[in-house]
Amino acid sequence: MTNTPQTLTLIQPDDWHIHLRDNDALATTVPHACMSFNRVICMPNLVPPVKTTEQATLYRERILTALDKADIPSQRKAEFDPRMVLYLTDHTTADEIARAKVSGIVQAVKLYPAGATTNSSDGVTDILGRAGVFESMQKHGIPLLVHGEVTHHDVDIFDREKRFLDEILSVIIKNFPELRIVMEHITTRDAADFCLAQADNVGATITPQHLLFNRNHMLVGGVKPHFYCLPILKRADHQKRLLEVATSGNPKFFLGTDSAPHATHIKESACGCAGCYSAPHALPLYATAFESVGALDKLENFASRFGAKFYGLPINTSTITLVKSDMSVPEGYPYLDGKSLTPLLSGQTLAWSVQS
């Protein structure tokens, strides 16, 4: 990392957890992701989900087609590398894991407990019954990406992450001690400390919204739907602990935006939907969070080194520069057929921007 008082130049980051959606949505989401990130881990909870290596290959082709059509610099297009993920179901086989390994494009397998988040109805209902798949993943070095929440109706939504750690993830780790696991978008002190207590094959991604906000931001003065995501924002003491570990320099923790687009009219409807859209301004958001605790010098490792190291991939060679200059977050972006997509902190001003 190089910097002056007004600039911060980083090795080009990767986003180890992003939702690009599919088809017409890609015209918006792919250019936004490409302008800041080289590799992106593309979540598979489409409709229908990406369950097989063949489906992952076709999805990647659709992403690259959207990239080719985008009006962005050719260098950024050349460096953009969507890495695919299979959606784990009750019917995923060990043979499918072997095919994923051979493909060279499938980076991981995603565990969604059934009903945990957007488009997760096909998720796993018997997590501890997936032993054969976990054994194959452990054998082939394919990481398991975990949406860490139980979905029992009698468990409070603010307690679901801790219950998952105690009842599910601890058992998986005990039975498959060499399985590489990413605790996705952790939200609690419990998850941060759990990750720290595990061996080096267990890491965690942290989103910008969970570093910058807590449930007061979402609920005080009226419900603010654009802060609503799953796992849900937690208390301020959990936010503080996430900031501590993200800025600690510990390689277990790395960048994953969980940027998730929803058309504004759906996001702001009576029932709403979970997800914060941050891809176009994720790096200024992270810089804001790290600067808030005097840790800008720790941002490059978190954003550009630790994730690649965990996945066993080379560090990027290109760079990106942030400038201490006000950035006005747009009120919205064109999305799908004449609809609008409202980003996180729409209409507000950030102190950092990405240099053109």
mmCIF file of C-alpha atoms in Angstrom:
data_model
loop_
_atom_site.group_PDB
_atom_site.id
_atom_site.type_symbol
_atom_site.label_atom_id
_atom_site.label_comp_id
_atom_site.label_asym_id
_atom_site.label_seq_id
_atom_site.Cartn_x
_atom_site.Cartn_y
_atom_site.Cartn_z
ATOM 1 C CA MET A 1 0.000 0.000 0.000
ATOM 2 C CA THR A 2 1.226 3.500 -0.866
ATOM 3 C CA ASN A 3 -0.402 6.691 0.254
ATOM 4 C CA THR A 4 -0.189 10.429 0.769
ATOM 5 C CA PRO A 5 -2.511 12.318 3.143
ATOM 6 C CA GLN A 6 -5.124 12.542 0.380
ATOM 7 C CA THR A 7 -4.709 9.259 -1.512
ATOM 8 C CA LEU A 8 -4.586 5.563 -0.747
ATOM 9 C CA THR A 9 -3.304 3.171 -3.429
ATOM 10 C CA LEU A 10 -4.094 -0.503 -2.880
ATOM 11 C CA ILE A 11 -3.382 -3.723 -4.697
ATOM 12 C CA GLN A 12 -6.589 -4.355 -6.679
ATOM 13 C CA PRO A 13 -8.996 -6.079 -4.275
ATOM 14 C CA ASP A 14 -11.156 -9.143 -4.791
ATOM 15 C CA ASP A 15 -14.705 -9.551 -3.545
ATOM 16 C CA TRP A 16 -15.058 -12.947 -1.904
ATOM 17 C CA HIS A 17 -18.859 -12.732 -1.654
ATOM 18 C CA ILE A 18 -21.090 -10.941 -4.162
ATOM 19 C CA HIS A 19 -24.531 -11.367 -5.744
ATOM 20 C CA LEU A 20 -24.623 -10.515 -9.442
ATOM 21 C CA ARG A 21 -28.033 -12.096 -10.106
ATOM 22 C CA ASP A 22 -28.624 -13.214 -13.688
ATOM 23 C CA ASN A 23 -29.716 -12.347 -17.216
ATOM 24 C CA ASP A 24 -30.764 -8.671 -17.608
ATOM 25 C CA ALA A 25 -29.549 -7.780 -14.095
ATOM 26 C CA LEU A 26 -25.978 -8.497 -15.186
ATOM 27 C CA ALA A 27 -25.923 -5.358 -17.355
ATOM 28 C CA THR A 28 -25.903 -3.336 -14.118
ATOM 29 C CA THR A 29 -24.144 -5.553 -11.592
ATOM 30 C CA VAL A 30 -21.193 -6.809 -13.648
ATOM 31 C CA PRO A 31 -19.776 -3.368 -14.618
ATOM 32 C CA HIS A 32 -20.210 -2.170 -11.035
ATOM 33 C CA ALA A 33 -18.261 -5.124 -9.651
ATOM 34 C CA CYS A 34 -15.627 -5.006 -12.376
ATOM 35 C CA MET A 35 -14.624 -1.412 -11.721
ATOM 36 C CA SER A 36 -13.301 -2.205 -8.232
ATOM 37 C CA PHE A 37 -12.588 -5.931 -8.072
ATOM 38 C CA ASN A 38 -10.613 -8.509 -10.019
ATOM 39 C CA ARG A 39 -11.893 -11.856 -8.754
ATOM 40 C CA VAL A 40 -15.440 -12.115 -7.459
ATOM 41 C CA ILE A 41 -17.049 -15.095 -5.765
ATOM 42 C CA CYS A 42 -20.472 -15.256 -7.431
ATOM 43 C CA MET A 43 -23.255 -16.480 -5.170
ATOM 44 C CA PRO A 44 -25.332 -19.308 -6.677
ATOM 45 C CA ASN A 45 -28.791 -18.530 -5.220
ATOM 46 C CA LEU A 46 -30.331 -17.744 -8.579
ATOM 47 C CA VAL A 47 -33.757 -18.864 -9.769
ATOM 48 C CA PRO A 48 -33.180 -21.736 -10.416
ATOM 49 C CA PRO A 49 -30.020 -22.186 -8.293
ATOM 50 C CA VAL A 50 -26.587 -23.085 -9.699
ATOM 51 C CA LYS A 51 -26.415 -26.694 -8.516
ATOM 52 C CA THR A 52 -24.038 -28.330 -11.003
ATOM 53 C CA THR A 53 -20.717 -27.605 -12.655
ATOM 54 C CA GLU A 54 -22.459 -27.450 -16.023
ATOM 55 C CA GLN A 55 -24.853 -24.792 -14.726
ATOM 56 C CA ALA A 56 -21.927 -22.872 -13.211
ATOM 57 C CA THR A 57 -20.125 -22.891 -16.555
ATOM 58 C CA LEU A 58 -23.173 -21.507 -18.357
ATOM 59 C CA TYR A 59 -23.686 -18.850 -15.672
ATOM 60 C CA ARG A 60 -20.089 -17.729 -16.007
ATOM 61 C CA GLU A 61 -20.543 -17.417 -19.763
ATOM 62 C CA ARG A 62 -23.552 -15.131 -19.217
ATOM 63 C CA ILE A 63 -21.506 -12.972 -16.845
ATOM 64 C CA LEU A 64 -18.661 -12.693 -19.363
ATOM 65 C CA THR A 65 -21.125 -11.812 -22.137
ATOM 66 C CA ALA A 66 -22.446 -8.948 -20.015
ATOM 67 C CA LEU A 67 -18.851 -7.900 -19.317
ATOM 68 C CA ASP A 68 -18.035 -7.845 -23.006
ATOM 69 C CA LYS A 69 -21.002 -5.520 -23.689
ATOM 70 C CA ALA A 70 -20.169 -3.136 -20.827
ATOM 71 C CA ASP A 71 -18.681 0.296 -21.476
ATOM 72 C CA ILE A 72 -15.648 -0.070 -19.223
ATOM 73 C CA PRO A 73 -11.878 0.002 -19.880
ATOM 74 C CA SER A 74 -10.450 -3.038 -21.649
ATOM 75 C CA GLN A 75 -7.834 -3.546 -18.937
ATOM 76 C CA ARG A 76 -10.531 -3.939 -16.299
ATOM 77 C CA LYS A 77 -12.372 -6.400 -18.536
ATOM 78 C CA ALA A 78 -9.201 -8.449 -18.989
ATOM 79 C CA GLU A 79 -8.561 -8.668 -15.241
ATOM 80 C CA PHE A 80 -12.118 -9.461 -14.138
ATOM 81 C CA ASP A 81 -12.441 -13.109 -13.119
ATOM 82 C CA PRO A 82 -15.807 -14.397 -11.904
ATOM 83 C CA ARG A 83 -15.270 -17.463 -9.710
ATOM 84 C CA MET A 84 -18.222 -19.802 -9.487
ATOM 85 C CA VAL A 85 -19.932 -21.483 -6.547
ATOM 86 C CA LEU A 86 -22.218 -24.506 -6.387
ATOM 87 C CA TYR A 87 -25.395 -24.370 -4.343
ATOM 88 C CA LEU A 88 -25.364 -27.239 -1.847
ATOM 89 C CA THR A 89 -28.621 -29.188 -1.663
ATOM 90 C CA ASP A 90 -29.816 -32.387 -0.039
ATOM 91 C CA HIS A 91 -29.085 -34.073 -3.379
ATOM 92 C CA THR A 92 -25.559 -32.805 -4.136
ATOM 93 C CA THR A 93 -23.202 -35.740 -4.741
ATOM 94 C CA ALA A 94 -19.530 -36.398 -4.099
ATOM 95 C CA ASP A 95 -19.104 -36.965 -7.847
ATOM 96 C CA GLU A 96 -20.356 -33.432 -8.529
ATOM 97 C CA ILE A 97 -17.666 -32.089 -6.225
ATOM 98 C CA ALA A 98 -15.046 -33.999 -8.219
ATOM 99 C CA ARG A 99 -16.387 -32.485 -11.463
ATOM 100 C CA ALA A 100 -16.276 -29.022 -9.890
ATOM 101 C CA LYS A 101 -12.626 -29.480 -8.995
ATOM 102 C CA VAL A 102 -11.693 -30.532 -12.520
ATOM 103 C CA SER A 103 -13.570 -27.576 -14.071
ATOM 104 C CA GLY A 104 -11.081 -24.975 -12.859
ATOM 105 C CA ILE A 105 -13.841 -22.352 -12.543
ATOM 106 C CA VAL A 106 -15.751 -23.578 -9.482
ATOM 107 C CA GLN A 107 -14.091 -22.061 -6.428
ATOM 108 C CA ALA A 108 -16.366 -23.250 -3.630
ATOM 109 C CA VAL A 109 -19.675 -24.752 -2.512
ATOM 110 C CA LYS A 110 -22.255 -22.661 -0.644
ATOM 111 C CA LEU A 111 -24.296 -23.900 2.290
ATOM 112 C CA TYR A 112 -27.635 -22.148 2.713
ATOM 113 C CA PRO A 113 -29.813 -23.570 5.458
ATOM 114 C CA ALA A 114 -33.229 -23.882 3.802
ATOM 115 C CA GLY A 115 -35.136 -20.609 4.168
ATOM 116 C CA ALA A 116 -32.215 -18.623 5.621
ATOM 117 C CA THR A 117 -32.108 -15.826 3.027
ATOM 118 C CA THR A 118 -33.077 -14.759 -0.511
ATOM 119 C CA ASN A 119 -33.754 -17.689 -2.854
ATOM 120 C CA SER A 120 -32.700 -20.287 -0.282
ATOM 121 C CA SER A 121 -35.751 -22.539 -0.417
ATOM 122 C CA ASP A 122 -33.669 -25.239 -2.144
ATOM 123 C CA GLY A 123 -31.088 -25.116 0.642
ATOM 124 C CA VAL A 124 -30.021 -27.953 2.879
ATOM 125 C CA THR A 125 -32.572 -29.362 5.323
ATOM 126 C CA ASP A 126 -30.241 -31.965 6.886
ATOM 127 C CA ILE A 127 -26.873 -30.224 7.138
ATOM 128 C CA LEU A 128 -25.183 -32.901 9.232
ATOM 129 C CA GLY A 129 -26.359 -35.496 6.731
ATOM 130 C CA ARG A 130 -24.076 -34.108 4.007
ATOM 131 C CA ALA A 131 -21.077 -36.125 5.239
ATOM 132 C CA GLY A 132 -20.241 -37.680 1.869
ATOM 133 C CA VAL A 133 -20.162 -34.288 0.171
ATOM 134 C CA PHE A 134 -18.055 -32.734 2.922
ATOM 135 C CA GLU A 135 -15.601 -35.634 2.683
ATOM 136 C CA SER A 136 -15.276 -35.069 -1.064
ATOM 137 C CA MET A 137 -14.780 -31.318 -0.571
ATOM 138 C CA GLN A 138 -12.113 -31.985 2.032
ATOM 139 C CA LYS A 139 -10.381 -34.424 -0.335
ATOM 140 C CA HIS A 140 -10.440 -32.054 -3.321
ATOM 141 C CA GLY A 141 -9.667 -28.850 -1.402
ATOM 142 C CA ILE A 142 -12.978 -27.190 -2.276
ATOM 143 C CA PRO A 143 -13.990 -24.679 0.441
ATOM 144 C CA LEU A 144 -17.395 -24.673 2.102
ATOM 145 C CA LEU A 145 -18.971 -21.207 2.270
ATOM 146 C CA VAL A 146 -21.449 -21.009 5.127
ATOM 147 C CA HIS A 147 -24.472 -18.810 5.623
ATOM 148 C CA GLY A 148 -24.318 -19.276 9.381
ATOM 149 C CA GLU A 149 -27.845 -19.106 10.723
ATOM 150 C CA VAL A 150 -30.329 -21.655 11.991
ATOM 151 C CA THR A 151 -33.838 -21.190 10.677
ATOM 152 C CA HIS A 152 -35.954 -22.622 13.487
ATOM 153 C CA HIS A 153 -39.036 -20.476 13.963
ATOM 154 C CA ASP A 154 -38.631 -20.501 17.740
ATOM 155 C CA VAL A 155 -35.133 -18.943 17.594
ATOM 156 C CA ASP A 156 -34.927 -15.154 17.784
ATOM 157 C CA ILE A 157 -33.543 -13.661 14.567
ATOM 158 C CA PHE A 158 -30.770 -11.910 16.528
ATOM 159 C CA ASP A 159 -29.642 -15.238 18.046
ATOM 160 C CA ARG A 160 -29.608 -17.399 14.913
ATOM 161 C CA GLU A 161 -25.929 -16.965 14.110
ATOM 162 C CA LYS A 162 -24.723 -18.058 17.544
ATOM 163 C CA ARG A 163 -27.061 -21.063 17.566
ATOM 164 C CA PHE A 164 -25.639 -22.110 14.190
ATOM 165 C CA LEU A 165 -22.099 -21.947 15.549
ATOM 166 C CA ASP A 166 -22.972 -24.005 18.597
ATOM 167 C CA GLU A 167 -25.239 -26.592 16.990
ATOM 168 C CA ILE A 168 -24.030 -26.956 13.393
ATOM 169 C CA LEU A 169 -20.695 -25.429 12.471
ATOM 170 C CA SER A 170 -18.828 -26.746 15.500
ATOM 171 C CA VAL A 171 -19.973 -30.273 14.584
ATOM 172 C CA ILE A 172 -18.905 -29.903 10.936
ATOM 173 C CA ILE A 173 -15.460 -28.713 12.009
ATOM 174 C CA LYS A 174 -15.093 -31.529 14.517
ATOM 175 C CA ASN A 175 -16.008 -34.197 11.938
ATOM 176 C CA PHE A 176 -14.104 -32.636 9.003
ATOM 177 C CA PRO A 177 -11.095 -30.899 10.577
ATOM 178 C CA GLU A 178 -9.286 -30.318 7.255
ATOM 179 C CA LEU A 179 -12.281 -28.873 5.391
ATOM 180 C CA ARG A 180 -11.652 -25.277 4.374
ATOM 181 C CA ILE A 181 -14.560 -23.157 5.620
ATOM 182 C CA VAL A 182 -15.482 -19.507 5.131
ATOM 183 C CA MET A 183 -17.914 -18.101 7.664
ATOM 184 C CA GLU A 184 -19.689 -15.699 5.340
ATOM 185 C CA HIS A 185 -20.735 -12.169 6.329
ATOM 186 C CA ILE A 186 -20.248 -12.655 10.074
ATOM 187 C CA THR A 187 -22.276 -10.285 12.240
ATOM 188 C CA THR A 188 -21.547 -11.014 15.896
ATOM 189 C CA ARG A 189 -18.835 -11.016 18.529
ATOM 190 C CA ASP A 190 -19.616 -14.718 18.901
ATOM 191 C CA ALA A 191 -18.779 -15.445 15.255
ATOM 192 C CA ALA A 192 -15.578 -13.380 15.331
ATOM 193 C CA ASP A 193 -14.323 -15.125 18.456
ATOM 194 C CA PHE A 194 -15.395 -18.547 17.144
ATOM 195 C CA CYS A 195 -13.371 -17.963 13.976
ATOM 196 C CA LEU A 196 -10.335 -16.901 15.983
ATOM 197 C CA ALA A 197 -10.531 -20.099 18.028
ATOM 198 C CA GLN A 198 -10.334 -22.348 14.933
ATOM 199 C CA ALA A 199 -7.366 -23.545 12.882
ATOM 200 C CA ASP A 200 -6.131 -21.636 9.826
ATOM 201 C CA ASN A 201 -8.509 -23.510 7.500
ATOM 202 C CA VAL A 202 -11.441 -21.481 8.891
ATOM 203 C CA GLY A 203 -11.790 -17.842 7.818
ATOM 204 C CA ALA A 204 -14.538 -15.216 7.602
ATOM 205 C CA THR A 205 -15.758 -12.430 5.349
ATOM 206 C CA ILE A 206 -17.126 -9.155 6.706
ATOM 207 C CA THR A 207 -19.399 -6.736 4.840
ATOM 208 C CA PRO A 208 -19.181 -2.925 4.853
ATOM 209 C CA GLN A 209 -22.651 -2.597 6.381
ATOM 210 C CA HIS A 210 -21.766 -4.750 9.377
ATOM 211 C CA LEU A 211 -18.646 -2.660 9.999
ATOM 212 C CA LEU A 212 -20.414 0.690 9.680
ATOM 213 C CA PHE A 213 -23.875 0.095 11.119
ATOM 214 C CA ASN A 214 -25.859 -1.641 13.843
ATOM 215 C CA ARG A 215 -29.522 -2.319 14.389
ATOM 216 C CA ASN A 216 -30.163 1.205 15.719
ATOM 217 C CA HIS A 217 -29.344 2.551 12.263
ATOM 218 C CA MET A 218 -32.014 0.272 10.816
ATOM 219 C CA LEU A 219 -34.752 0.749 13.417
ATOM 220 C CA VAL A 220 -34.447 4.051 15.295
ATOM 221 C CA GLY A 221 -36.630 6.816 13.866
ATOM 222 C CA GLY A 222 -38.478 4.428 11.582
ATOM 223 C CA VAL A 223 -37.655 1.224 9.734
ATOM 224 C CA LYS A 224 -35.070 1.823 7.006
ATOM 225 C CA PRO A 225 -35.363 -1.002 4.474
ATOM 226 C CA HIS A 226 -32.033 -0.377 2.748
ATOM 227 C CA PHE A 227 -30.231 -1.379 5.952
ATOM 228 C CA TYR A 228 -32.127 -4.667 6.058
ATOM 229 C CA CYS A 229 -29.940 -7.643 5.215
ATOM 230 C CA LEU A 230 -29.500 -11.229 6.389
ATOM 231 C CA PRO A 231 -27.864 -11.967 8.700
ATOM 232 C CA ILE A 232 -29.508 -8.914 10.202
ATOM 233 C CA LEU A 233 -27.575 -5.997 11.728
ATOM 234 C CA LYS A 234 -26.831 -6.627 15.394
ATOM 235 C CA ARG A 235 -26.112 -4.529 18.510
ATOM 236 C CA ALA A 236 -23.388 -1.867 18.608
ATOM 237 C CA ASP A 237 -21.063 -4.056 20.701
ATOM 238 C CA HIS A 238 -21.083 -6.692 17.945
ATOM 239 C CA GLN A 239 -20.325 -4.012 15.332
ATOM 240 C CA LYS A 240 -17.411 -2.835 17.477
ATOM 241 C CA ARG A 241 -15.969 -6.358 17.705
ATOM 242 C CA LEU A 242 -16.192 -6.821 13.937
ATOM 243 C CA LEU A 243 -14.265 -3.587 13.435
ATOM 244 C CA GLU A 244 -11.629 -4.833 15.872
ATOM 245 C CA VAL A 245 -10.996 -8.107 14.058
ATOM 246 C CA ALA A 246 -11.276 -6.641 10.545
ATOM 247 C CA THR A 247 -8.602 -4.076 11.369
ATOM 248 C CA SER A 248 -6.449 -6.377 13.507
ATOM 249 C CA GLY A 249 -4.248 -7.627 10.680
ATOM 250 C CA ASN A 250 -5.357 -11.211 11.289
ATOM 251 C CA PRO A 251 -5.455 -13.050 7.919
ATOM 252 C CA LYS A 252 -8.562 -15.008 8.930
ATOM 253 C CA PHE A 253 -10.727 -11.989 8.096
ATOM 254 C CA PHE A 254 -11.140 -10.588 4.585
ATOM 255 C CA LEU A 255 -13.403 -8.619 2.278
ATOM 256 C CA GLY A 256 -16.772 -9.921 1.143
ATOM 257 C CA THR A 257 -19.337 -7.243 0.334
ATOM 258 C CA ASP A 258 -22.438 -9.458 0.114
ATOM 259 C CA SER A 259 -23.611 -6.751 -2.301
ATOM 260 C CA ALA A 260 -27.115 -7.847 -3.265
ATOM 261 C CA PRO A 261 -29.310 -5.985 -5.771
ATOM 262 C CA HIS A 262 -33.076 -5.713 -5.342
ATOM 263 C CA ALA A 263 -35.272 -3.430 -7.430
ATOM 264 C CA THR A 264 -36.265 -0.415 -5.342
ATOM 265 C CA HIS A 265 -40.006 -1.002 -5.562
ATOM 266 C CA ILE A 266 -39.544 -4.508 -4.128
ATOM 267 C CA LYS A 267 -37.008 -3.485 -1.504
ATOM 268 C CA GLU A 268 -39.330 -0.738 -0.248
ATOM 269 C CA SER A 269 -42.520 -2.797 -0.358
ATOM 270 C CA ALA A 270 -44.578 -3.860 2.669
ATOM 271 C CA CYS A 271 -42.660 -7.111 3.100
ATOM 272 C CA GLY A 272 -39.318 -5.887 1.720
ATOM 273 C CA CYS A 273 -36.374 -8.148 0.981
ATOM 274 C CA ALA A 274 -32.935 -8.714 2.461
ATOM 275 C CA GLY A 275 -29.781 -7.274 0.946
ATOM 276 C CA CYS A 276 -27.676 -4.111 0.700
ATOM 277 C CA TYR A 277 -26.343 -3.000 -2.679
ATOM 278 C CA SER A 278 -22.793 -1.693 -2.238
ATOM 279 C CA ALA A 279 -20.658 -2.910 -5.152
ATOM 280 C CA PRO A 280 -20.096 0.492 -6.878
ATOM 281 C CA HIS A 281 -18.887 2.224 -3.686
ATOM 282 C CA ALA A 282 -17.771 -0.684 -1.507
ATOM 283 C CA LEU A 283 -14.157 0.456 -1.251
ATOM 284 C CA PRO A 284 -15.050 3.982 -0.053
ATOM 285 C CA LEU A 285 -17.364 2.337 2.499
ATOM 286 C CA TYR A 286 -14.599 0.065 3.781
ATOM 287 C CA ALA A 287 -12.148 2.991 3.842
ATOM 288 C CA THR A 288 -14.651 4.941 5.938
ATOM 289 C CA ALA A 289 -14.934 2.063 8.401
ATOM 290 C CA PHE A 290 -11.177 1.501 8.695
ATOM 291 C CA GLU A 291 -10.474 5.237 8.998
ATOM 292 C CA SER A 292 -13.016 5.477 11.837
ATOM 293 C CA VAL A 293 -10.650 3.449 14.036
ATOM 294 C CA GLY A 294 -7.390 4.845 12.625
ATOM 295 C CA ALA A 295 -6.567 1.675 10.695
ATOM 296 C CA LEU A 296 -6.305 2.669 7.024
ATOM 297 C CA ASP A 297 -2.899 0.978 6.964
ATOM 298 C CA LYS A 298 -4.665 -2.359 7.554
ATOM 299 C CA LEU A 299 -7.113 -2.021 4.638
ATOM 300 C CA GLU A 300 -4.913 -3.406 1.860
ATOM 301 C CA ASN A 301 -4.286 -6.734 3.568
ATOM 302 C CA PHE A 302 -7.980 -7.116 4.404
ATOM 303 C CA ALA A 303 -9.121 -6.169 0.896
ATOM 304 C CA SER A 304 -6.353 -7.458 -1.349
ATOM 305 C CA ARG A 305 -4.187 -10.117 0.294
ATOM 306 C CA PHE A 306 -5.868 -12.212 2.953
ATOM 307 C CA GLY A 307 -8.696 -13.583 0.795
ATOM 308 C CA ALA A 308 -6.374 -14.624 -1.999
ATOM 309 C CA LYS A 309 -4.079 -16.261 0.548
ATOM 310 C CA PHE A 310 -6.979 -18.214 2.077
ATOM 311 C CA TYR A 311 -8.100 -19.486 -1.334
ATOM 312 C CA GLY A 312 -4.540 -20.279 -2.416
ATOM 313 C CA LEU A 313 -4.619 -17.811 -5.322
ATOM 314 C CA PRO A 314 -1.979 -15.289 -6.433
ATOM 315 C CA ILE A 315 -2.072 -11.696 -5.245
ATOM 316 C CA ASN A 316 -3.259 -9.305 -7.943
ATOM 317 C CA THR A 317 -0.660 -7.111 -9.642
ATOM 318 C CA SER A 318 -2.838 -4.149 -10.654
ATOM 319 C CA THR A 319 -3.715 -1.326 -8.271
ATOM 320 C CA ILE A 320 -6.603 0.988 -7.446
ATOM 321 C CA THR A 321 -6.419 4.420 -5.816
ATOM 322 C CA LEU A 322 -8.832 5.921 -3.328
ATOM 323 C CA VAL A 323 -8.927 9.694 -2.957
ATOM 324 C CA LYS A 324 -9.932 11.668 0.138
ATOM 325 C CA SER A 325 -12.539 13.515 -1.866
ATOM 326 C CA ASP A 326 -16.285 13.644 -1.335
ATOM 327 C CA MET A 327 -18.317 11.077 -3.221
ATOM 328 C CA SER A 328 -22.058 11.540 -3.610
ATOM 329 C CA VAL A 329 -23.730 8.143 -3.627
ATOM 330 C CA PRO A 330 -26.329 8.145 -6.431
ATOM 331 C CA GLU A 331 -29.984 8.036 -5.496
ATOM 332 C CA GLY A 332 -30.363 5.031 -7.758
ATOM 333 C CA TYR A 333 -29.110 3.099 -10.769
ATOM 334 C CA PRO A 334 -31.021 1.861 -13.821
ATOM 335 C CA TYR A 335 -31.926 -1.780 -13.239
ATOM 336 C CA LEU A 336 -33.771 -4.371 -15.266
ATOM 337 C CA ASP A 337 -36.586 -3.043 -17.468
ATOM 338 C CA GLY A 338 -36.963 0.612 -16.524
ATOM 339 C CA LYS A 339 -36.721 -0.062 -12.795
ATOM 340 C CA SER A 340 -34.439 1.511 -10.216
ATOM 341 C CA LEU A 341 -31.839 -0.003 -7.894
ATOM 342 C CA THR A 342 -31.195 1.939 -4.677
ATOM 343 C CA PRO A 343 -27.660 1.598 -3.274
ATOM 344 C CA LEU A 344 -26.674 1.580 0.382
ATOM 345 C CA LEU A 345 -26.522 5.200 1.678
ATOM 346 C CA SER A 346 -28.183 6.530 -1.464
ATOM 347 C CA GLY A 347 -28.043 10.298 -1.754
ATOM 348 C CA GLN A 348 -25.460 10.620 1.019
ATOM 349 C CA THR A 349 -21.852 11.789 0.840
ATOM 350 C CA LEU A 350 -18.804 9.632 1.591
ATOM 351 C CA ALA A 351 -15.403 11.106 2.404
ATOM 352 C CA TRP A 352 -13.565 8.718 0.047
ATOM 353 C CA SER A 353 -13.971 8.049 -3.663
ATOM 354 C CA VAL A 354 -12.321 5.789 -6.242
ATOM 355 C CA GLN A 355 -9.967 7.686 -8.554
ATOM 356 C CA SER A 356 -11.156 7.530 -12.147
#
